[in-house]
Coordinates of C-alpha atoms in Angstrom, one line a residue:
Chain A
X1 CA 31.1 32.3 -7.1
X2 CA 31.1 36.1 -7.0
X3 CA 33.6 38.2 -8.9
X4 CA 35.2 39.2 -5.6
X5 CA 35.8 35.6 -4.7
X6 CA 37.2 34.8 -8.1
X7 CA 39.7 37.6 -7.7
X8 CA 40.6 36.5 -4.2
X9 CA 41.3 33.0 -5.4
X10 CA 43.6 34.3 -8.0
X11 CA 45.4 36.5 -5.4
X12 CA 45.8 33.5 -3.1
X13 CA 47.3 31.5 -5.9
X14 CA 49.8 34.3 -6.6
X15 CA 50.7 34.7 -2.9
X16 CA 51.2 30.9 -2.6
X17 CA 53.5 30.9 -5.6
X18 CA 51.5 28.3 -7.5
X19 CA 50.9 30.8 -10.3
X20 CA 52.3 34.1 -11.5
X21 CA 48.8 35.5 -12.0
X22 CA 49.9 36.6 -15.5
X23 CA 48.2 33.9 -17.4
X24 CA 44.7 34.8 -16.4
X25 CA 42.0 33.8 -18.8
X26 CA 41.5 36.4 -21.6
X27 CA 37.7 35.9 -21.4
X28 CA 36.4 36.6 -17.9
X29 CA 33.6 34.1 -17.5
X30 CA 32.1 35.9 -14.5
X31 CA 31.4 39.0 -16.6
X32 CA 28.9 37.0 -18.8
X33 CA 26.7 36.2 -15.9
X34 CA 25.7 39.6 -14.5
X35 CA 22.7 38.6 -12.5
X36 CA 24.4 38.1 -9.1
X37 CA 22.4 37.4 -6.0
X38 CA 22.5 41.1 -5.1
X39 CA 21.3 42.5 -8.4
X40 CA 18.5 39.9 -8.5
X41 CA 17.6 40.9 -5.0
X42 CA 17.6 44.6 -5.8
X43 CA 15.3 43.9 -8.7
X44 CA 13.0 42.1 -6.4
X45 CA 13.1 44.8 -3.7
X46 CA 12.4 47.6 -6.1
X47 CA 9.0 46.0 -6.9
X48 CA 8.1 45.3 -3.3
X49 CA 5.8 48.0 -1.7
X50 CA 6.5 46.6 1.8
X51 CA 10.2 47.5 1.3
X52 CA 9.4 51.0 0.2
X53 CA 7.1 51.7 3.1
X54 CA 9.7 50.3 5.5
X55 CA 12.5 52.2 3.9
X56 CA 10.7 55.6 3.8
X57 CA 9.6 55.1 7.4
X58 CA 13.1 54.1 8.4
X59 CA 14.7 57.1 6.8
X60 CA 12.0 59.4 8.3
X61 CA 12.8 58.2 11.8
X62 CA 16.6 58.3 11.1
X63 CA 16.2 61.9 10.1
X64 CA 14.2 62.5 13.3
X65 CA 16.9 61.0 15.4
X66 CA 19.6 63.1 13.7
X67 CA 17.8 66.5 13.5
X68 CA 14.8 66.4 15.8
X69 CA 14.5 70.2 15.5
X70 CA 13.0 69.7 12.0
X71 CA 10.1 67.8 13.4
X72 CA 9.3 69.5 16.7
X73 CA 7.5 72.4 15.1
X74 CA 9.6 75.0 16.9
X75 CA 8.8 73.6 20.4
X76 CA 11.5 72.9 23.0
X77 CA 10.9 69.6 24.8
X78 CA 12.3 71.0 28.1
X79 CA 10.3 74.3 28.0
X80 CA 7.3 73.5 30.1
X81 CA 4.5 75.3 31.8
X82 CA 2.5 73.4 34.4
X83 CA -0.6 75.4 33.4
X84 CA -0.7 73.2 30.3
X85 CA -0.5 69.9 32.1
X86 CA -2.1 67.1 30.2
X87 CA -3.7 69.4 27.7
X88 CA -5.3 67.6 24.8
X89 CA -3.9 67.8 21.3
X90 CA -4.7 71.0 19.4
X91 CA -3.9 72.7 16.1
X92 CA -0.8 74.4 17.5
X93 CA 0.3 71.4 19.6
X94 CA -0.4 68.3 17.6
X95 CA 0.3 65.8 20.4
X96 CA -0.9 68.0 23.3
X97 CA 1.1 68.4 26.6
X98 CA 2.4 66.0 29.1
X99 CA 2.0 65.9 32.9
X100 CA 4.6 68.7 33.4
X101 CA 3.0 70.8 30.6
X102 CA 5.8 70.2 28.1
X103 CA 5.0 70.1 24.4
X104 CA 4.4 66.4 23.8
X105 CA 5.2 66.4 20.1
X106 CA 8.7 67.7 20.8
X107 CA 9.2 65.1 23.6
X108 CA 8.1 62.2 21.4
X109 CA 10.3 63.5 18.5
X110 CA 13.3 63.9 20.7
X111 CA 12.8 60.3 22.0
X112 CA 13.7 58.8 18.6
X113 CA 17.4 59.5 19.1
X114 CA 17.9 57.2 22.1
X115 CA 15.9 54.4 20.6
X116 CA 17.8 54.4 17.3
X117 CA 21.2 54.8 19.0
X118 CA 20.4 51.8 21.2
X119 CA 18.9 49.7 18.4
X120 CA 21.9 50.3 16.0
X121 CA 24.6 50.0 18.7
X122 CA 23.2 46.8 20.1
X123 CA 22.9 45.2 16.7
X124 CA 26.5 46.2 15.8
X125 CA 27.7 44.5 19.0
X126 CA 25.5 41.5 18.2
X127 CA 27.0 41.2 14.8
X128 CA 30.5 41.6 16.1
X129 CA 30.0 38.8 18.7
X130 CA 27.9 36.6 16.4
X131 CA 30.3 36.7 13.5
X132 CA 33.3 36.3 15.6
X133 CA 32.0 33.4 17.7
X134 CA 30.0 31.8 14.9
X135 CA 33.0 31.9 12.5
X136 CA 35.4 30.4 15.0
X137 CA 32.9 27.7 16.1
X138 CA 31.9 26.7 12.6
X139 CA 35.4 26.8 11.1
X140 CA 37.4 25.0 13.7
X141 CA 34.6 22.6 14.8
X142 CA 35.3 19.8 17.3
X143 CA 35.8 20.7 20.9
X144 CA 35.9 24.5 20.2
X145 CA 32.6 24.3 18.5
X146 CA 31.2 22.1 21.2
X147 CA 32.1 24.5 24.0
X148 CA 31.0 27.7 22.1
X149 CA 27.7 26.1 21.0
X150 CA 27.0 25.1 24.6
X151 CA 27.7 28.7 25.8
X152 CA 25.3 29.9 23.1
X153 CA 22.7 27.4 24.4
X154 CA 23.0 28.7 27.9
X155 CA 22.3 32.3 26.8
X156 CA 19.6 31.1 24.4
X157 CA 17.7 29.5 27.3
X158 CA 17.4 32.8 29.1
X159 CA 14.7 35.1 27.8
X160 CA 16.2 38.3 26.3
X161 CA 14.2 40.7 28.5
X162 CA 14.8 38.7 31.7
X163 CA 18.6 38.5 31.2
X164 CA 18.9 42.2 30.4
X165 CA 16.5 43.1 33.3
X166 CA 18.8 41.4 35.8
X167 CA 22.0 42.7 34.4
X168 CA 20.7 46.3 34.2
X169 CA 19.3 46.1 37.8
X170 CA 22.7 44.9 39.0
X171 CA 24.7 47.2 36.7
X172 CA 25.0 50.4 38.6
X173 CA 26.5 48.7 41.6
X174 CA 29.2 46.9 39.6
X175 CA 32.5 48.5 38.7
X176 CA 32.2 47.6 35.0
X177 CA 32.3 50.7 32.8
X178 CA 29.4 51.5 30.5
X179 CA 27.3 48.8 32.3
X180 CA 27.2 50.9 35.5
X181 CA 26.2 54.1 33.6
X182 CA 22.4 53.7 33.4
X183 CA 22.7 55.3 29.9
X184 CA 22.0 54.1 26.4
X185 CA 25.3 52.3 26.3
X186 CA 24.4 50.1 29.3
X187 CA 21.0 49.2 27.7
X188 CA 22.6 48.4 24.3
X189 CA 25.3 46.2 25.9
X190 CA 22.9 44.4 28.1
X191 CA 20.6 43.6 25.2
X192 CA 23.5 42.6 22.9
X193 CA 24.9 40.3 25.6
X194 CA 21.6 38.3 25.8
X195 CA 20.8 38.6 22.1
X196 CA 23.9 37.5 20.1
X197 CA 23.1 33.8 19.8
X198 CA 20.9 33.8 16.7
X199 CA 23.5 35.7 14.7
X200 CA 26.2 33.3 15.9
X201 CA 24.1 30.3 14.8
X202 CA 23.4 31.8 11.4
X203 CA 27.1 32.4 10.8
X204 CA 28.1 29.1 12.2
X205 CA 25.8 27.1 10.0
X206 CA 26.8 29.1 6.9
X207 CA 30.4 28.5 7.6
X208 CA 29.9 24.8 8.1
X209 CA 27.9 24.6 4.9
X210 CA 30.5 26.4 2.8
X211 CA 33.6 25.0 4.5
X212 CA 33.6 21.8 2.6
X213 CA 32.9 23.3 -0.8
X214 CA 35.3 22.9 -3.7
X215 CA 36.4 26.5 -4.0
X216 CA 37.4 26.6 -0.3
X217 CA 39.4 23.4 -0.9
X218 CA 40.9 25.1 -3.9
X219 CA 41.9 28.2 -1.9
X220 CA 43.4 26.0 0.8
X221 CA 45.3 24.0 -1.8
X222 CA 46.8 27.2 -3.1
X223 CA 48.1 27.9 0.4
X224 CA 45.7 30.5 1.7
X225 CA 45.7 30.8 5.5
X226 CA 42.7 29.9 7.7
X227 CA 42.0 33.5 8.5
X228 CA 42.1 34.5 4.9
X229 CA 39.8 31.7 3.8
X230 CA 37.4 32.6 6.6
X231 CA 37.4 36.3 5.9
X232 CA 37.5 36.4 2.1
X233 CA 35.8 33.2 1.0
X234 CA 33.5 31.9 3.7
X235 CA 32.1 34.9 5.5
X236 CA 30.8 36.8 2.4
X237 CA 28.4 33.9 2.0
X238 CA 26.9 34.5 5.4
X239 CA 26.2 38.2 4.6
X240 CA 22.7 37.7 3.2
X241 CA 21.0 35.9 6.1
X242 CA 22.9 38.0 8.6
X243 CA 21.8 41.2 6.9
X244 CA 18.1 40.1 7.0
X245 CA 18.5 39.1 10.7
X246 CA 20.2 42.4 11.6
X247 CA 17.6 44.6 10.0
X248 CA 14.7 42.9 11.9
X249 CA 16.7 42.8 15.1
X250 CA 17.1 46.6 15.1
X251 CA 13.3 46.7 15.4
X252 CA 13.2 44.0 18.1
X253 CA 15.9 45.8 20.2
X254 CA 14.1 49.1 20.0
X255 CA 11.0 47.4 21.3
X256 CA 13.0 45.7 24.0
X257 CA 14.6 49.0 25.1
X258 CA 11.2 50.6 25.5
X259 CA 10.1 47.7 27.6
X260 CA 13.1 47.7 29.9
X261 CA 12.9 51.4 30.3
X262 CA 9.2 51.1 31.1
X263 CA 10.0 48.4 33.7
X264 CA 12.4 50.9 35.3
X265 CA 15.8 49.5 34.6
X266 CA 16.6 51.1 31.2
X267 CA 17.0 54.8 30.6
X268 CA 16.4 57.1 33.5
X269 CA 14.9 60.6 33.7
X270 CA 15.8 63.2 32.6
X271 CA 16.6 61.2 29.5
X272 CA 13.9 61.5 26.9
X273 CA 12.6 58.0 25.9
X274 CA 9.4 56.5 24.6
X275 CA 9.5 53.9 27.4
X276 CA 9.6 56.6 30.0
X277 CA 6.7 58.4 28.3
X278 CA 4.6 55.3 28.2
X279 CA 5.4 54.6 31.9
X280 CA 4.5 58.1 33.0
X281 CA 1.3 58.1 30.8
X282 CA -0.2 54.9 32.0
X283 CA -1.4 56.4 35.3
X284 CA -3.6 58.8 33.4
X285 CA -4.7 56.4 30.7
X286 CA -8.4 57.1 31.4
X287 CA -8.1 60.9 31.6
X288 CA -5.4 61.6 29.1
X289 CA -5.0 58.6 26.8
X290 CA -3.0 60.6 24.3
X291 CA 0.0 60.4 26.7
X292 CA 0.3 56.7 26.1
X293 CA -1.1 56.7 22.6
X294 CA 1.5 58.9 20.8
X295 CA 4.7 57.4 22.0
X296 CA 3.2 53.9 21.5
X297 CA 2.3 54.8 18.0
X298 CA 5.7 56.2 17.0
X299 CA 7.4 53.3 18.8
X300 CA 5.4 50.9 16.8
X301 CA 6.0 52.6 13.5
X302 CA 9.7 52.6 14.1
X303 CA 9.8 48.9 14.9
X304 CA 7.6 48.3 11.9
X305 CA 10.0 50.1 9.6
X306 CA 12.8 47.7 10.4
X307 CA 10.6 44.6 10.4
X308 CA 9.2 45.5 7.0
X309 CA 12.6 46.1 5.5
X310 CA 13.9 42.9 6.9
X311 CA 10.9 40.9 5.7
X312 CA 11.3 42.4 2.2
X313 CA 15.0 41.7 2.2
X314 CA 14.4 38.1 3.2
X315 CA 11.9 37.6 0.4
X316 CA 14.4 39.1 -2.0
X317 CA 17.5 37.3 -0.8
X318 CA 16.2 33.8 -0.1
X319 CA 15.4 32.2 -3.5
X320 CA 13.7 29.3 -1.8
X321 CA 10.9 31.6 -0.6
X322 CA 10.2 32.8 -4.1
X323 CA 6.9 31.6 -5.5
Chain B
X1 CA 15.8 6.8 19.6
X2 CA 16.5 5.9 23.2
X3 CA 20.2 6.8 22.8
X4 CA 19.3 10.1 21.1
X5 CA 17.1 11.1 24.0
X6 CA 19.7 10.0 26.6
X7 CA 22.4 12.0 24.8
X8 CA 20.1 15.1 24.6
X9 CA 19.3 14.8 28.3
X10 CA 23.0 14.7 29.1
X11 CA 23.6 17.8 27.0
X12 CA 20.8 19.5 28.9
X13 CA 22.7 19.3 32.2
X14 CA 25.5 21.8 31.4
X15 CA 23.0 24.2 29.8
X16 CA 20.8 24.1 32.8
X17 CA 23.7 24.5 35.3
X18 CA 25.3 27.2 33.2
X19 CA 22.1 29.3 32.9
X20 CA 21.3 29.0 36.6
X21 CA 24.9 29.9 37.5
X22 CA 24.8 32.9 35.2
X23 CA 21.7 34.3 36.8
X24 CA 23.0 33.3 40.3
X25 CA 26.3 35.2 39.7
X26 CA 24.4 38.3 38.5
X27 CA 21.8 38.2 41.2
X28 CA 24.3 37.9 44.0
X29 CA 26.0 41.0 42.8
X30 CA 22.6 42.8 43.3
X31 CA 23.2 46.3 44.8
X32 CA 22.5 47.1 48.4
X33 CA 22.4 44.9 51.5
X34 CA 19.2 42.9 51.6
X35 CA 19.7 42.0 55.3
X36 CA 19.8 45.7 56.2
X37 CA 16.7 46.4 54.0
X38 CA 15.0 43.6 56.0
X39 CA 15.2 45.6 59.2
X40 CA 13.3 48.5 57.6
X41 CA 13.2 51.5 59.9
X42 CA 14.4 49.7 63.0
X43 CA 18.1 48.8 62.5
X44 CA 19.0 45.2 63.3
X45 CA 21.6 44.5 65.9
X46 CA 25.0 43.5 64.6
X47 CA 24.6 40.0 66.1
X48 CA 21.4 39.4 64.2
X49 CA 22.9 40.7 61.0
X50 CA 25.9 38.4 61.4
X51 CA 23.7 35.5 62.2
X52 CA 21.5 36.1 59.1
X53 CA 24.5 36.6 56.8
X54 CA 25.9 33.3 58.0
X55 CA 22.5 31.5 57.5
X56 CA 22.2 32.8 53.9
X57 CA 25.9 32.1 53.2
X58 CA 26.4 35.8 52.3
X59 CA 30.0 35.8 53.6
X60 CA 31.2 32.9 51.4
X61 CA 32.7 33.3 48.0
X62 CA 30.4 33.0 45.0
X63 CA 31.2 29.4 44.0
X64 CA 30.7 28.2 47.6
X65 CA 27.3 29.9 47.7
X66 CA 26.4 28.3 44.4
X67 CA 27.5 24.9 45.6
X68 CA 25.4 25.3 48.7
X69 CA 22.4 26.2 46.5
X70 CA 22.9 23.2 44.3
X71 CA 23.1 20.9 47.2
X72 CA 19.7 22.2 48.4
X73 CA 18.3 22.0 44.8
X74 CA 19.0 18.3 44.6
X75 CA 17.1 17.7 47.8
X76 CA 14.2 19.6 46.5
X77 CA 15.0 22.7 48.6
X78 CA 15.1 25.9 46.6
X79 CA 16.0 28.0 49.7
X80 CA 13.9 30.6 51.4
X81 CA 13.4 34.3 50.7
X82 CA 14.6 36.8 53.3
X83 CA 11.3 36.6 55.2
X84 CA 11.8 32.9 55.7
X85 CA 9.1 31.8 53.2
X86 CA 10.3 28.8 51.1
X87 CA 10.8 29.6 47.4
X88 CA 9.1 26.4 46.5
X89 CA 5.9 27.7 48.1
X90 CA 6.1 30.9 46.1
X91 CA 6.5 28.9 42.9
X92 CA 3.6 26.6 43.8
X93 CA 1.4 29.7 44.4
X94 CA 2.4 31.5 41.2
X95 CA 3.0 28.8 38.7
X96 CA -0.7 27.8 38.1
X97 CA -1.4 31.4 36.9
X98 CA 1.4 31.3 34.4
X99 CA 0.4 27.9 33.2
X100 CA -3.2 29.0 32.6
X101 CA -1.9 32.1 30.8
X102 CA 0.4 30.0 28.6
X103 CA -2.4 27.6 27.8
X104 CA -4.7 30.5 26.8
X105 CA -1.9 31.8 24.6
X106 CA -1.4 28.5 22.9
X107 CA -5.2 28.2 22.4
X108 CA -5.2 31.5 20.5
X109 CA -2.2 30.5 18.5
X110 CA -4.0 27.3 17.4
X111 CA -7.4 28.8 16.8
X112 CA -6.5 32.1 15.2
X113 CA -3.0 31.4 13.8
X114 CA -3.6 28.0 12.3
X115 CA -6.9 28.9 10.8
X116 CA -5.6 32.1 9.2
X117 CA -2.6 30.3 7.9
X118 CA -4.5 27.4 6.4
X119 CA -7.0 29.7 4.6
X120 CA -4.2 31.9 3.3
X121 CA -2.1 28.9 2.2
X122 CA -5.0 27.3 0.3
X123 CA -5.8 30.5 -1.6
X124 CA -2.3 31.9 -2.2
X125 CA -2.1 35.4 -3.5
X126 CA -5.8 35.9 -2.9
X127 CA -7.2 39.0 -1.1
X128 CA -7.4 37.1 2.2
X129 CA -3.8 35.9 1.8
X130 CA -2.6 39.4 1.4
X131 CA -4.6 40.5 4.4
X132 CA -3.0 37.8 6.5
X133 CA 0.5 38.7 5.2
X134 CA 0.1 42.4 6.0
X135 CA -1.7 41.9 9.3
X136 CA 1.0 39.5 10.5
X137 CA 3.7 42.0 9.7
X138 CA 1.7 44.6 11.7
X139 CA 1.2 42.3 14.7
X140 CA 4.9 41.3 14.8
X141 CA 5.8 45.0 14.8
X142 CA 3.7 46.0 17.7
X143 CA 5.7 45.7 21.0
X144 CA 3.9 43.6 23.6
X145 CA 3.8 46.6 25.9
X146 CA 2.0 48.7 23.4
X147 CA -0.4 45.9 22.5
X148 CA -1.2 45.4 26.2
X149 CA -2.2 49.0 26.7
X150 CA -4.1 49.1 23.4
X151 CA -6.2 46.0 24.3
X152 CA -6.7 47.3 27.8
X153 CA -7.9 50.6 26.5
X154 CA -10.2 49.2 23.7
X155 CA -11.6 45.9 25.1
X156 CA -11.3 46.7 28.8
X157 CA -12.1 50.4 29.2
X158 CA -14.0 51.4 26.1
X159 CA -16.0 48.3 25.3
X160 CA -15.9 46.7 28.8
X161 CA -15.8 43.2 27.4
X162 CA -13.0 41.8 29.4
X163 CA -11.3 42.5 32.8
X164 CA -8.0 44.3 32.4
X165 CA -6.3 43.2 35.6
X166 CA -6.2 40.4 38.1
X167 CA -7.5 36.8 38.0
X168 CA -10.9 37.2 39.7
X169 CA -13.1 36.3 36.7
X170 CA -11.8 32.8 35.8
X171 CA -11.1 32.2 32.1
X172 CA -12.2 35.7 31.1
X173 CA -9.3 37.2 33.1
X174 CA -6.9 35.3 30.8
X175 CA -8.4 36.4 27.5
X176 CA -6.7 39.7 27.0
X177 CA -3.3 38.8 28.5
X178 CA -3.4 35.5 26.6
X179 CA -4.1 37.2 23.3
X180 CA -1.3 39.8 24.0
X181 CA 1.2 37.1 25.0
X182 CA 0.3 35.0 22.0
X183 CA 0.5 37.8 19.4
X184 CA 4.0 37.3 18.1
X185 CA 3.8 33.6 18.0
X186 CA 0.3 33.7 16.5
X187 CA 1.5 35.7 13.6
X188 CA 4.4 33.3 13.1
X189 CA 2.1 30.3 13.3
X190 CA -0.1 31.8 10.6
X191 CA 2.9 32.5 8.3
X192 CA 4.5 29.1 9.0
X193 CA 1.3 27.3 8.2
X194 CA 0.7 29.3 5.0
X195 CA 4.2 28.7 3.7
X196 CA 4.3 25.0 4.6
X197 CA 0.8 24.4 3.1
X198 CA 1.5 26.3 -0.1
X199 CA 4.8 24.4 -0.5
X200 CA 3.2 21.0 0.0
X201 CA 0.3 21.8 -2.3
X202 CA 2.9 21.9 -5.1
X203 CA 4.3 18.5 -4.2
X204 CA 4.1 15.5 -6.6
X205 CA 1.9 13.5 -4.3
X206 CA -0.7 16.2 -4.4
X207 CA -0.7 16.1 -8.2
X208 CA -1.1 12.4 -8.0
X209 CA -4.0 12.7 -5.6
X210 CA -5.7 15.2 -7.8
X211 CA -5.1 13.1 -10.9
X212 CA -6.8 10.2 -9.1
X213 CA -9.8 12.4 -9.1
X214 CA -10.0 13.1 -5.3
X215 CA -12.1 16.0 -4.4
X216 CA -10.2 19.2 -3.4
X217 CA -11.3 18.9 0.2
X218 CA -9.8 15.5 0.7
X219 CA -6.6 16.5 -1.0
X220 CA -6.2 19.5 1.2
X221 CA -7.4 18.1 4.5
X222 CA -6.3 14.4 4.4
X223 CA -3.1 14.6 2.3
X224 CA -1.6 18.0 2.5
X225 CA -2.6 19.5 5.8
X226 CA -1.3 16.6 7.9
X227 CA 2.1 16.9 6.4
X228 CA 2.1 20.7 6.5
X229 CA 1.3 20.8 10.2
X230 CA 4.5 19.0 11.3
X231 CA 6.6 22.1 11.6
X232 CA 3.7 24.1 13.0
X233 CA 3.0 21.6 15.8
X234 CA 6.6 21.4 16.7
X235 CA 6.9 25.2 16.8
X236 CA 3.8 25.5 19.1
X237 CA 5.3 22.8 21.3
X238 CA 8.6 24.6 21.7
X239 CA 6.8 27.9 22.1
X240 CA 5.1 26.6 25.3
X241 CA 8.5 26.7 26.9
X242 CA 9.2 30.2 25.6
X243 CA 5.8 31.5 26.7
X244 CA 6.3 30.3 30.3
X245 CA 9.4 32.4 30.4
X246 CA 8.2 35.3 28.3
X247 CA 5.3 36.4 30.5
X248 CA 7.1 39.0 32.5
X249 CA 5.8 42.0 30.7
X250 CA 2.3 40.6 30.1
X251 CA 1.8 39.5 33.8
X252 CA 3.2 42.8 35.0
X253 CA 1.0 45.0 32.9
X254 CA -2.2 42.9 33.5
X255 CA -1.3 42.4 37.1
X256 CA -1.5 38.6 37.0
X257 CA 0.2 36.9 40.1
X258 CA 2.2 34.5 38.0
X259 CA 5.9 33.6 38.0
X260 CA 6.7 36.3 35.5
X261 CA 5.4 39.1 37.7
X262 CA 6.9 37.4 40.7
X263 CA 10.4 37.2 39.2
X264 CA 10.2 40.9 38.2
X265 CA 9.2 42.0 41.7
X266 CA 11.9 39.8 43.1
X267 CA 14.5 41.4 40.9
X268 CA 13.4 44.8 42.1
X269 CA 13.4 43.8 45.8
X270 CA 16.7 41.8 45.5
X271 CA 15.1 38.5 46.5
X272 CA 18.0 36.5 45.1
X273 CA 16.7 33.1 46.0
X274 CA 13.4 33.6 44.4
X275 CA 14.9 35.0 41.2
X276 CA 17.4 32.1 40.8
X277 CA 14.7 29.6 41.6
X278 CA 12.1 30.9 39.1
X279 CA 14.6 31.5 36.4
X280 CA 16.1 28.0 36.7
X281 CA 12.5 26.7 36.4
X282 CA 11.9 28.8 33.3
X283 CA 15.1 27.6 31.7
X284 CA 14.1 24.0 32.6
X285 CA 10.7 24.4 30.9
X286 CA 12.4 26.0 27.8
X287 CA 14.9 23.1 27.4
X288 CA 12.3 20.4 28.3
X289 CA 9.8 21.5 25.7
X290 CA 12.5 21.8 23.0
X291 CA 13.6 18.3 23.8
X292 CA 10.0 17.0 23.6
X293 CA 9.5 18.7 20.3
X294 CA 12.7 17.2 18.8
X295 CA 11.5 13.8 19.8
X296 CA 8.0 14.5 18.6
X297 CA 9.5 15.5 15.2
X298 CA 10.8 12.0 14.7
X299 CA 7.5 10.5 15.7
X300 CA 5.5 12.7 13.4
X301 CA 7.8 12.7 10.4
X302 CA 9.0 9.1 9.6
X303 CA 11.7 10.5 7.3
X304 CA 13.6 11.7 10.3
X305 CA 15.7 9.2 12.1
X306 CA 18.0 10.1 15.0
X307 CA 20.2 7.0 15.1

């Protein structure tokens, strides 16, 4: 039991009137054992080169998304001269020029913002849906769980790209706000809507596993409400696996966004996006391969950053995996 | 066992219906008027439009349309596209391509993924093990789209080893797309095999086998590998279902006329009946192979009982 849960238990007991809270033990047993899961995990992470590579790459692209000016070497992605069309990379222009003669480095750099916004937003929505539905299904069980689990099964049986593809194709003609916008919001929502099931299953199974434990029974006996037990005692246990999953999923969503945009249903011009750059570049893959190469490379590195961090986190947080 | 299978089959029905209805509802909200688009440059007469709308049930509310669709489905009729071609014919034409692609992908998963995983698992923390760990992380991180272009560029254009589009050259046409489609699962198979094997090699029965004086080869191949492969085999089985539905990007980039490319083109051209038909089929495959794998699990691992 973590310190927080110990404190919470005591608070429950006070609220329920079963104790005054004054007679707490003079020696706090939890202080003695300082190696919690998280400090153990941090010790592990610190020694993992994969984590550091992922974290540095991740911070690099995060900074690129926040202040692209720093990375564009003074070029404006919208200042173009057709005379430079498809020019090869050079010392002044590291990534060369695109079809319209725009500086390609600036364009690729400015593409990071949309990718990261969509990746992070979609994962936040996934977590919200997953935790909410998973906690309710796992905690209440029975018919509620049966129905919610079936709904998750239905979504699970549809491939992520396929579901998002159809929704985004239909989106603009529906009256639903955000979905009909063809912007980053629509892409993020579409991907989250067909991607929340794994988070839900993780939370659900954790809740079921913890639900019958003694300290939850103790909290209930002291009169804590269902919601309080869920939020303060059960959900904190699901944080570790969900954190691992969320980190990797940011990478997966970024790749999915590029794919949907490439297929023509994601972001639309004049938005700057790696998917659009790859799509435009594929026609001249023989004559100007750098047009596909650079956005692909940066896209891959971004996805890799999150996959590496997630992998390292899993190794650190899951003691069963430790050799 | 029989009761378990029956119960699972029953649970399959609401999932299959729910997934197909979900797609149906979205598809029939597709923008534009497909009947008008059918006329092309020459506008159709109002009478013809009314007749066609009636025939395709476009005037009825959504649930009536879906009910009509289901009635047809149970009689083996998946409807027709707007040019009057039966959807079933389209599926018959395109499915073999996707099946071949999925088989090629599974072949790569087994040959490359399994072998790499076994070698890494036997020599844990060796140089080769680290290479497998790092390269699987890399492969998982490369989006299918990027991998497709990269292999086309390298093996197709630069080296000229394999065709990069179409299905004209038999098995060779499926090498690159199969490899690209398999990539993610391949890396997972390698890791799963490695972890599973390394874990089992620490088991008591392995120590017993070694203590009896059995040669290393026999211990690994006869005793450990067979147990370690149970989760791998079941993963590959379930993956077949996922591959059949996951080929949209691969088939589109490599221009393979399979169900993935067909469903993508149909989404774009608003061919609702084709989209719903193919997606329902994909969902069916996915559920079916998952069921097969769960049953297979009990057959392979006698510790698991479903009753």
